[in-house]
CSV table of C-alpha atoms in Angstrom, one decimal:
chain,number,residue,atom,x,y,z
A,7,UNK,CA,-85.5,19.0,49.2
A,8,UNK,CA,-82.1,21.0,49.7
A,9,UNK,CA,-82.5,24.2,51.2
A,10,UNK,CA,-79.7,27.0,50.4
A,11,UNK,CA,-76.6,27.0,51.0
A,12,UNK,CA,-74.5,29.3,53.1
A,13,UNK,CA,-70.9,30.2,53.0
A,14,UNK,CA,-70.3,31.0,56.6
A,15,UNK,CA,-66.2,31.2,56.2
A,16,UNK,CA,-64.6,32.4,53.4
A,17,UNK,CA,-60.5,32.1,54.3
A,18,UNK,CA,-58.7,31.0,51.2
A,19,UNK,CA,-58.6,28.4,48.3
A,20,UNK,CA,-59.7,25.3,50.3
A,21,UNK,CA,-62.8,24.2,50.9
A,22,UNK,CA,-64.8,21.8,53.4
A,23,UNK,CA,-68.6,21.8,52.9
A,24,UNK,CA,-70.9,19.8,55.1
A,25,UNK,CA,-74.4,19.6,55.1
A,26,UNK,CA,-76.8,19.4,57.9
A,27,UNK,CA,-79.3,16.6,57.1
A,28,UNK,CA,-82.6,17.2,59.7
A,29,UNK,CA,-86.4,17.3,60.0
A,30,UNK,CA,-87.2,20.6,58.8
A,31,UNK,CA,-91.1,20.5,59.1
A,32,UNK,CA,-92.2,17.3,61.0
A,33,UNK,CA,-92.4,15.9,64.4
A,34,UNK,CA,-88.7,15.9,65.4
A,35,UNK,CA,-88.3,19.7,63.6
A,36,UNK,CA,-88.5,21.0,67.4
A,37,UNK,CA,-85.7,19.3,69.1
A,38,UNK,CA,-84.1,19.3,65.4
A,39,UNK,CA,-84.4,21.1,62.8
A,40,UNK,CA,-83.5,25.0,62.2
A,41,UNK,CA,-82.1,25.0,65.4
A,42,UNK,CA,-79.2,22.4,63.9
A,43,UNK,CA,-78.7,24.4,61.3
A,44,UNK,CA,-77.8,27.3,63.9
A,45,UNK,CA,-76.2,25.4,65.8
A,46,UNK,CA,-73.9,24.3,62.9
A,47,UNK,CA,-73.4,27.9,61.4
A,48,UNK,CA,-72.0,28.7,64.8
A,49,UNK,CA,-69.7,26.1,64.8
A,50,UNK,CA,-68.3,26.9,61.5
A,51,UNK,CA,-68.4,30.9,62.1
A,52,UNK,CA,-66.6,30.7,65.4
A,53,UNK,CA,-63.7,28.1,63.7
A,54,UNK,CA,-63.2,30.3,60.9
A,55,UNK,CA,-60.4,32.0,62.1
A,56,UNK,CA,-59.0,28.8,63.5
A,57,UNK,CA,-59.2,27.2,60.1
A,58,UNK,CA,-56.7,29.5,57.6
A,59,UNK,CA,-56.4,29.0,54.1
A,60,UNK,CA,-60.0,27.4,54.4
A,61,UNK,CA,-63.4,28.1,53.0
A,62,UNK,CA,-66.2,26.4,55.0
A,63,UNK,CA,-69.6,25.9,53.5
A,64,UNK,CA,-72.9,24.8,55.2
A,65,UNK,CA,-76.0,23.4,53.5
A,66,UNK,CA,-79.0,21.6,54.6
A,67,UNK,CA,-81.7,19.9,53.9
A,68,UNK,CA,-85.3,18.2,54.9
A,69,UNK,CA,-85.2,14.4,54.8
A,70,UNK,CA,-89.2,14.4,55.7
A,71,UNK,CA,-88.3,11.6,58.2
A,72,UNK,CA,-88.1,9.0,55.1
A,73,UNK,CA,-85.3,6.8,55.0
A,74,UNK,CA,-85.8,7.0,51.1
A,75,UNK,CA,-85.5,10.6,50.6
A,76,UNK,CA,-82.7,10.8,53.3
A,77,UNK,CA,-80.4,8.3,51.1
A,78,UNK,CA,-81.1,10.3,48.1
A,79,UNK,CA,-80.1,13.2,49.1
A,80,UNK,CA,-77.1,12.3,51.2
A,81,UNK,CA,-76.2,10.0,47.9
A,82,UNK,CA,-76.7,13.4,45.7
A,83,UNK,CA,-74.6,15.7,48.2
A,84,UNK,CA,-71.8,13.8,47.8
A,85,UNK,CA,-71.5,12.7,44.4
A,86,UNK,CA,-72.9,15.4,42.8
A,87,UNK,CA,-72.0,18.6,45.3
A,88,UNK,CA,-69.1,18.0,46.8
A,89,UNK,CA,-70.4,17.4,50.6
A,90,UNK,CA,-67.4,16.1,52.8
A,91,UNK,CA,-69.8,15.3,56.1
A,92,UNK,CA,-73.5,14.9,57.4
A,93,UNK,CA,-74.3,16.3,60.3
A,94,UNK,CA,-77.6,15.2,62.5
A,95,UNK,CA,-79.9,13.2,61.2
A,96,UNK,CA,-82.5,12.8,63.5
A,97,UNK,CA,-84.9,9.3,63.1
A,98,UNK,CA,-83.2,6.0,63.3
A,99,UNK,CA,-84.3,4.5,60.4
A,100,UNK,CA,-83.2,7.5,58.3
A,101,UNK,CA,-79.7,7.7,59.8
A,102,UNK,CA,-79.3,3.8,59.1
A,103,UNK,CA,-79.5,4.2,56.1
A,104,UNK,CA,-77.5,7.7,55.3
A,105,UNK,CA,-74.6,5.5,57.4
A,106,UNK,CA,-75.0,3.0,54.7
A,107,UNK,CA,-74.9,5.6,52.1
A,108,UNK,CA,-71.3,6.8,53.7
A,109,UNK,CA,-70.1,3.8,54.4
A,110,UNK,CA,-67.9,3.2,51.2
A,111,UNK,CA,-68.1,6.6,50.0
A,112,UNK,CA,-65.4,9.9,50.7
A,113,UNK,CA,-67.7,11.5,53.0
A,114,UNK,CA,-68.8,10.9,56.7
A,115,UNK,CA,-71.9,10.4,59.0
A,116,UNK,CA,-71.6,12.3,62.3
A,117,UNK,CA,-74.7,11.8,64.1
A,118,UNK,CA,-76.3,13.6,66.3
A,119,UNK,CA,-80.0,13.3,66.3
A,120,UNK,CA,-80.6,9.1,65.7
A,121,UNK,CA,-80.2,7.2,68.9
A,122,UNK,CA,-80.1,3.2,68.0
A,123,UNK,CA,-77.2,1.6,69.1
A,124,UNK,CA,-76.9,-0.4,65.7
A,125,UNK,CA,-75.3,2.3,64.2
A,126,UNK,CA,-72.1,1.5,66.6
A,127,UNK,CA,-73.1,-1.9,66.7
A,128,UNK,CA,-74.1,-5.1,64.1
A,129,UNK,CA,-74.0,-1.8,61.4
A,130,UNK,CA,-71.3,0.1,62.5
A,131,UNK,CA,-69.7,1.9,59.5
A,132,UNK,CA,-65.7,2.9,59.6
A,133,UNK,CA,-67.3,6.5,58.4
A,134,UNK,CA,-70.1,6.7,61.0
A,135,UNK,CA,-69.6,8.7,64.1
A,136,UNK,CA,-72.3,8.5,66.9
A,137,UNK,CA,-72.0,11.7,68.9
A,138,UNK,CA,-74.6,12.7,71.7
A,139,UNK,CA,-76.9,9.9,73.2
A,140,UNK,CA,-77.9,6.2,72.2
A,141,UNK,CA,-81.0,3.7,73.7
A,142,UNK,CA,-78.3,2.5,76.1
A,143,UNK,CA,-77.0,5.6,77.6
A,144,UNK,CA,-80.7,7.0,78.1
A,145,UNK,CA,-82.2,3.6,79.4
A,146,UNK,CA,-78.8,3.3,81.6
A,147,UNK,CA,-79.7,7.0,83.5
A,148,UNK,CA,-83.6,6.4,83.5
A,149,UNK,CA,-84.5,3.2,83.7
A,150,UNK,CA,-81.5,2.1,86.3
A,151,UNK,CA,-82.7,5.0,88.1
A,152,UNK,CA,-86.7,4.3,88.1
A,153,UNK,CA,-86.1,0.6,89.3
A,154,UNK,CA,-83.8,0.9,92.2
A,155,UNK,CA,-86.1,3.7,93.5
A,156,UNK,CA,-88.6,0.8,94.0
A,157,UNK,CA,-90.8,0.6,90.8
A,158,UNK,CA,-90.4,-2.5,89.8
A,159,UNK,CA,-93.0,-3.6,87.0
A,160,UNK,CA,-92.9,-1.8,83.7
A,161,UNK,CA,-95.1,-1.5,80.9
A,162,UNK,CA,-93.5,0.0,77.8
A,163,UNK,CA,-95.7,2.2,75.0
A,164,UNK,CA,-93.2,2.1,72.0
A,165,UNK,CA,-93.0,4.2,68.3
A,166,UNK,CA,-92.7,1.2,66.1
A,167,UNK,CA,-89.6,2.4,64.3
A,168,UNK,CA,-85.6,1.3,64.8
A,169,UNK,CA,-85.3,4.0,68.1
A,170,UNK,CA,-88.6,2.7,69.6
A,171,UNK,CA,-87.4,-1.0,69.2
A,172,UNK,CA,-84.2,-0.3,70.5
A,173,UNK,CA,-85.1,1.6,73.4
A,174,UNK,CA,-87.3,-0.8,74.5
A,175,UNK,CA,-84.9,-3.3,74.5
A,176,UNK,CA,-82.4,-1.5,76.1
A,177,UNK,CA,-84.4,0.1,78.6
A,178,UNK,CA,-86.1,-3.8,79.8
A,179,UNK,CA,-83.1,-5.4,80.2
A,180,UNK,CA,-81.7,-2.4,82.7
A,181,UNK,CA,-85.0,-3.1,84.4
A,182,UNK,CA,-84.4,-6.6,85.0
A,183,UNK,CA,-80.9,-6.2,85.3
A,184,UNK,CA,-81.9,-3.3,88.3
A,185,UNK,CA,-84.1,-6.3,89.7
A,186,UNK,CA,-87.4,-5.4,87.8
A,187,UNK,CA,-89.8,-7.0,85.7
A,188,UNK,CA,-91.3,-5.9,82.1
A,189,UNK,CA,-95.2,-7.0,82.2
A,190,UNK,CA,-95.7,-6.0,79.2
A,191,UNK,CA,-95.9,-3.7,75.8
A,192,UNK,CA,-97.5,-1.9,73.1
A,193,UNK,CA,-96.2,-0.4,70.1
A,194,UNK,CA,-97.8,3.0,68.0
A,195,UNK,CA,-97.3,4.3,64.8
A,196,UNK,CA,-94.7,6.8,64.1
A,197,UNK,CA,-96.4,10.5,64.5
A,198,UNK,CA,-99.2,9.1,66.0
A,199,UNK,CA,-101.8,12.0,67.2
A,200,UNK,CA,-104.2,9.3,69.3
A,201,UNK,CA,-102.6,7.5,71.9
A,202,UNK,CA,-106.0,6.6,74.1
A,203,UNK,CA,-106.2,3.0,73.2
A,204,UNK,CA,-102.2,2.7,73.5
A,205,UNK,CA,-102.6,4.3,76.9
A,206,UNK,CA,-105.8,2.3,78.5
A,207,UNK,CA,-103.7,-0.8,77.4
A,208,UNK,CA,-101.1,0.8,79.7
A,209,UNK,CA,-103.4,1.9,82.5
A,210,UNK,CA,-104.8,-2.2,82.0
A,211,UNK,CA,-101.3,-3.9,82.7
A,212,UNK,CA,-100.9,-2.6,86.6
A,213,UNK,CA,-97.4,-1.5,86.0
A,214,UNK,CA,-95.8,0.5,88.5
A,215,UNK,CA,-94.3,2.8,85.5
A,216,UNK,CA,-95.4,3.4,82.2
A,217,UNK,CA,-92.5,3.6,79.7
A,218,UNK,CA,-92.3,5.8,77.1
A,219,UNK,CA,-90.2,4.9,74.2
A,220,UNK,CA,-90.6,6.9,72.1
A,221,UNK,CA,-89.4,10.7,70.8
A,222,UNK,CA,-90.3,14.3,70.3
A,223,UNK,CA,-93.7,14.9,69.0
A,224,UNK,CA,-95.0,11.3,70.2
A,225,UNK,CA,-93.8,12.0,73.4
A,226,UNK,CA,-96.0,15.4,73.7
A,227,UNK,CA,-98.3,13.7,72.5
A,228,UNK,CA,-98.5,10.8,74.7
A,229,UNK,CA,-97.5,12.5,77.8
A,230,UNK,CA,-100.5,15.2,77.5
A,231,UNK,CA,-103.5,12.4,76.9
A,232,UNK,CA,-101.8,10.5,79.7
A,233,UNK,CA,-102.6,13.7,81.9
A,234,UNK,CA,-106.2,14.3,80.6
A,235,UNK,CA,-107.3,10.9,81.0
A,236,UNK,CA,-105.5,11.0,84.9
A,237,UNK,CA,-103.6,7.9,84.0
A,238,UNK,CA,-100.7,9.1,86.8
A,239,UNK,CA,-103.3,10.0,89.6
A,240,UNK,CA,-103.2,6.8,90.8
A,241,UNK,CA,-100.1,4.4,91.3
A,242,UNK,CA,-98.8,4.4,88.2
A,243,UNK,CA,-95.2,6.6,87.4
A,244,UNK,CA,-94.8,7.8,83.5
A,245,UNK,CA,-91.6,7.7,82.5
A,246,UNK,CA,-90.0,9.3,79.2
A,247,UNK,CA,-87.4,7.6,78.2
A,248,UNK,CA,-86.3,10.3,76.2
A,249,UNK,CA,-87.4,14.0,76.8
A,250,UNK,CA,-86.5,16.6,75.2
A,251,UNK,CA,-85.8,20.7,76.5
A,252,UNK,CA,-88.7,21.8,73.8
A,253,UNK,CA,-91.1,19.2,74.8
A,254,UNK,CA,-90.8,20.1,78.1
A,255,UNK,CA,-91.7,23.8,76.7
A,256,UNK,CA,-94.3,22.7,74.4
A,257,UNK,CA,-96.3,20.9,77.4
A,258,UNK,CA,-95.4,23.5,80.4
A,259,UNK,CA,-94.4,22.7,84.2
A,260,UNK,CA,-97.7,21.7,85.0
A,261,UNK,CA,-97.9,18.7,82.9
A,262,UNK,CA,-94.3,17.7,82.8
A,263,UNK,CA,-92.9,18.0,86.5
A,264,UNK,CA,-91.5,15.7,88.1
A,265,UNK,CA,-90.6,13.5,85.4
A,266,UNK,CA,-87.0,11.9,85.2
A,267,UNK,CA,-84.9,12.3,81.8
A,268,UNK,CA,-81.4,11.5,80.8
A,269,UNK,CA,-79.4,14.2,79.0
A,270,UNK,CA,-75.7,14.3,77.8
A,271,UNK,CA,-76.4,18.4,77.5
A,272,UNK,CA,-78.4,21.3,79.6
A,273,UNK,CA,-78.2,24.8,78.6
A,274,UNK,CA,-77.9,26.0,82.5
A,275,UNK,CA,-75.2,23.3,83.2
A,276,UNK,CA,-72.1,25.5,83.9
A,277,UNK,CA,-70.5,28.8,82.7
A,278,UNK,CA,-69.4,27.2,78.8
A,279,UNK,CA,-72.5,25.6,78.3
A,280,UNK,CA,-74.7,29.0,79.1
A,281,UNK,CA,-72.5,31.4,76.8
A,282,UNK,CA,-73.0,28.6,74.0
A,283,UNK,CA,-76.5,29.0,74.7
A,284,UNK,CA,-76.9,32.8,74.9
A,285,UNK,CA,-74.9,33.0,71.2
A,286,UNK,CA,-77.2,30.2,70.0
A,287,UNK,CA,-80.3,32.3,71.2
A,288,UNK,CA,-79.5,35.4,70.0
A,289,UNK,CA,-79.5,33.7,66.4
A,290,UNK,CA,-82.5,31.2,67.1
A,291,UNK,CA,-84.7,32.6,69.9
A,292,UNK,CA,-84.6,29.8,72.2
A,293,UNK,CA,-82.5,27.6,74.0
A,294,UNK,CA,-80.7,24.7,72.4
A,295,UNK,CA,-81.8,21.1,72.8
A,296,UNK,CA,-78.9,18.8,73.6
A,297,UNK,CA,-79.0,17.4,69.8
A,298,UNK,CA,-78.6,21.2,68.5
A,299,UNK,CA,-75.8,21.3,71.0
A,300,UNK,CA,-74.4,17.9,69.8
A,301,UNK,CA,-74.5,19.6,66.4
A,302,UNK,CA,-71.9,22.1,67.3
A,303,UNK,CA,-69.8,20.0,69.1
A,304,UNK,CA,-69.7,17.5,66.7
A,305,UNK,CA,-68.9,20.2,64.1
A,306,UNK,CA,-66.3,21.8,66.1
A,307,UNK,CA,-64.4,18.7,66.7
A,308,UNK,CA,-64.6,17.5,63.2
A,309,UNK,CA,-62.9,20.8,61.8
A,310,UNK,CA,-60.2,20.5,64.6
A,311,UNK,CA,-59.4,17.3,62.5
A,312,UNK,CA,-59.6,18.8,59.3
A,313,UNK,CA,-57.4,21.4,60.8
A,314,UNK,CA,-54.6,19.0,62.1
A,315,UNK,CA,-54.3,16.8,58.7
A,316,UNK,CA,-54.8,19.9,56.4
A,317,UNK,CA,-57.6,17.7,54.2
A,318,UNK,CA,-61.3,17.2,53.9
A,319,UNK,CA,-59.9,13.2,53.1
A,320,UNK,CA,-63.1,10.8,55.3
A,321,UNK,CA,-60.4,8.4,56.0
A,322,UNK,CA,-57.7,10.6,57.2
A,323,UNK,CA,-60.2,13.3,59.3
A,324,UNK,CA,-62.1,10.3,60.3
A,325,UNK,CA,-58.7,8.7,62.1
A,326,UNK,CA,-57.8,12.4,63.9
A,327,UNK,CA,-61.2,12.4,65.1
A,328,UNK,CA,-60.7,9.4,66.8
A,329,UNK,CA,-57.0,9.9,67.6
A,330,UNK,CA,-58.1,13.1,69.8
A,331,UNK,CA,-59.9,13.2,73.1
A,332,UNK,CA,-63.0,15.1,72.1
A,333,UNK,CA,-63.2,18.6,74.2
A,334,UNK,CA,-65.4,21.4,74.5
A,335,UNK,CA,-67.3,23.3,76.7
A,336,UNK,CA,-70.7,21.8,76.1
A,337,UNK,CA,-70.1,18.1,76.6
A,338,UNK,CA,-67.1,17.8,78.4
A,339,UNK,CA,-63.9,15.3,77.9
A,340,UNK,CA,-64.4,12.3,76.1
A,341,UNK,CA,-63.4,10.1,73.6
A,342,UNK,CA,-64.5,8.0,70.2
A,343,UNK,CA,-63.9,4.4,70.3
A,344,UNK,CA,-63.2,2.6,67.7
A,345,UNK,CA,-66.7,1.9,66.9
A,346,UNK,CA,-67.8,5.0,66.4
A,347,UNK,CA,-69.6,6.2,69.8
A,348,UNK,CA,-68.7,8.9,71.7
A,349,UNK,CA,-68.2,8.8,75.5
A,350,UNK,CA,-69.2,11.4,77.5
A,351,UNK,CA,-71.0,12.3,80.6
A,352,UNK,CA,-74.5,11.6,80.9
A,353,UNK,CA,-76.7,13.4,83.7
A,354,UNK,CA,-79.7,12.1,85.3
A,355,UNK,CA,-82.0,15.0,85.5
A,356,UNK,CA,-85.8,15.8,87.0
A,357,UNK,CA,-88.0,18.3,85.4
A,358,UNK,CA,-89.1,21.2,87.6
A,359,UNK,CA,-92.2,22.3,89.7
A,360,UNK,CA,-93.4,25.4,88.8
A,361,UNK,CA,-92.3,27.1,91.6
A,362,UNK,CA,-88.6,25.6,91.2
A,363,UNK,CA,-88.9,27.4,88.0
A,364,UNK,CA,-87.3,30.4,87.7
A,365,UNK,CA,-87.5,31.8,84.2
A,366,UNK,CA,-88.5,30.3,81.1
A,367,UNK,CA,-86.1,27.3,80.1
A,368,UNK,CA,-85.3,27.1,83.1
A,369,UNK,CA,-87.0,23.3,83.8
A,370,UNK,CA,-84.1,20.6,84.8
A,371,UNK,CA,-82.0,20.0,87.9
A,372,UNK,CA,-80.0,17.3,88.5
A,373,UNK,CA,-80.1,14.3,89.6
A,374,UNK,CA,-76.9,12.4,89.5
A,375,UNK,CA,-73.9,12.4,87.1
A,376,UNK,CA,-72.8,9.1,85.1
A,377,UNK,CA,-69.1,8.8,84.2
A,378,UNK,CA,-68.5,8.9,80.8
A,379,UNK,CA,-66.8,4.9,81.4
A,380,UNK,CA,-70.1,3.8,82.5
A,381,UNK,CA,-72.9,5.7,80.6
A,382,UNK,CA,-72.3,4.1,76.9
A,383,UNK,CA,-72.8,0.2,76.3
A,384,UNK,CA,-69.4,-1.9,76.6
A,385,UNK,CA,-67.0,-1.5,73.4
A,386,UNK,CA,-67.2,-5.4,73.4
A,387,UNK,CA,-70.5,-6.0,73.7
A,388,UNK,CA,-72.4,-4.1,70.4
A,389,UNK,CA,-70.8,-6.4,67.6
A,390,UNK,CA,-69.0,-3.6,65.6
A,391,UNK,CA,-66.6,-5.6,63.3
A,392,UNK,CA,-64.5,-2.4,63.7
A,393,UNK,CA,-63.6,-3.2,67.5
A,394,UNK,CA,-63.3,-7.6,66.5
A,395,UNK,CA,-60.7,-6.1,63.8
């Protein structure tokens, strides 16, 4: 389904229309959804006047989380409406195969929602760009950081989808490269709203730390039956491999505290990324996640290329992007390799007590920083022909 469209800058005779491909109504619409489309008619009302002679459109729609429906309509946007870019695309599997969709087409795939490495890697696509976190980067803060604090044995509870693989793997072999062992896994369905006999498996294995590789709604999910059934009273850590700023607000302090997260974005960070956040409140109600941050910034940078070549061309915007050090407020300095990730900072974060707590949203401080040189896999080592070209 496409949802309207909206013609946030109306400058002249030129036009660059992107859409913003998202989960509208599912488990990922949280961390997603309507907040990416703010975040992406900010982008494109702030670079209006930056952007003369041009008209940009915004449009968006629900791919349900179906790799299917998500090809469809990317296929339809840009044959049949004139859609120059994709923005977000959370779900792995889904943003697989929209990259696919791109690959040979005049349009790009700037991601900001999927995180498996394959879309820089075995499948990179000269007209896919990966912009705010991968597996690697989020098993590279957490696990690394787990292990060498002294828990050793791991037990991974994985969604059984291209991000749950991927983390998994990514996240086990920082454990054993950090000196640790994996002693074991599970995987669940994606959306899965009973995770007790994923969890007793868990509980079962005598890991130090239960690993959760998984995302968004399953996360909730998993994290609040592993506090009713006091899985962590004993020995045993939980770790999210990825967490999200609304699923820390959709479970509260109590249930969430302490745990250890990986982010590239925080909306409390620094000065820029706080008056981002106040504008993005004051049109969605909340604070962004970092994905509805990586929207903007994503958006921003890809209209500073359309700017410098004066064309909505994929292969000529597609070379300024990665011809210019990326640069904004929100995520830094950084760059875009040849194989279509984005380096950046990555910050290893904790979630709050309630009495740290100051305010609502206000849940993370942090840990440690990783340089942007270290936090992303090796250029060399993913397999994109793009980099053995």
């Amino acid at each position: 389904m496409t949802l309207p469209s909206s013609v946030l800058a109306q400058a002249g005779g030129k036009r660059v229309k992107v859409g913003v491909l998202t989960d509208m109504s599912g488990f990922a619409s949280d961390a997603n959804g309507k907040g990416s489309v703010t975040a992406a008619q900010l982008a494109a009302e702030e670079f209006a006047s930056q952007l003369p002679g041009w008209t940009i459109e915004v449009v968006f729609a629900d791919h349900q989380n179906k790799p299917d429906i998500g090809a469809s309509i990317a296929r339809r946007w840009i044959e049949n409406e004139g859609v120059n870019a994709i923005f977000d695309v959370p779900v792995s599997s889904v943003a697989l195969a929209v990259s696919e969709v791109t690959r040979n087409s005049n349009a790009l795939f700037i991601g900001s929602g999927p995180g498996s490495t394959e879309l820089t890697g075995a499948k990179c696509s000269p007209h896919t760009i990966h912009w705010t976190y991968d597996t690697w980067s989020l098993a590279r803060g957490t696990a690394k950081a787990v292990t060498e604090a002294g828990n050793k044995r791991w037990f991974f509870l994985t969604a059984d989808y291209a991000f749950g693989h991927a983390l998994e793997r990514d996240a086990s072999e920082l454990v054993k490269a950090s000196g640790g062992t994996v002693v074991g896994a599970v995987r669940h369905p994606i959306n899965t709203s009973d995770f007790s006999s994923f969890l007793l498996q868990a509980q079962a294995s005598n890991s130090e730390v239960i690993a959760l590789a998984n995302a968004v709604g399953d996360t909730i999910n998993s994290i609040k039956q592993a506090s009713e059934f006091n899985i962590t009273a004993g020995k045993q850590k939980l770790v999210a491999l990825l967490l999200q700023l609304t699923d820390v607000h959709s479970l509260g302090l109590k249930t969430a505290q302490g745990l250890y997260l990986t982010q590239p974005f925080y909306w409390d960070m620094n000065a820029g990324t706080r008056a981002f956040s106040d504008r993005f409140m004051a049109k969605d109600g909340r604070r962004p996640t970092d994905v509805q941050a990586g929207v903007y910034s994503s958006l921003i940078h890809y209209l500073k290329a359309v700017r410098k070549t004066d064309s909505s061309n994929a292969d000529a915007v597609v070379a300024a992007m990665k011809d210019m050090p990326t640069d904004d407020p929100l995520f830094g300095r950084g760059a875009i390799r040849k194989d279509g990730r984005v380096i950046h900072d990555m910050y290893v974060m904790q979630v709050k007590t309630p009495a740290e707590s100051k305010g609502p949203w206000d849940y993370f401080k942090l840990v440690s920083t990783i340089p942007a040189a270290d936090a992303f896999r090796p250029e060399d080592q993913g397999g994109c022909p793009l980099v053995k070209a």
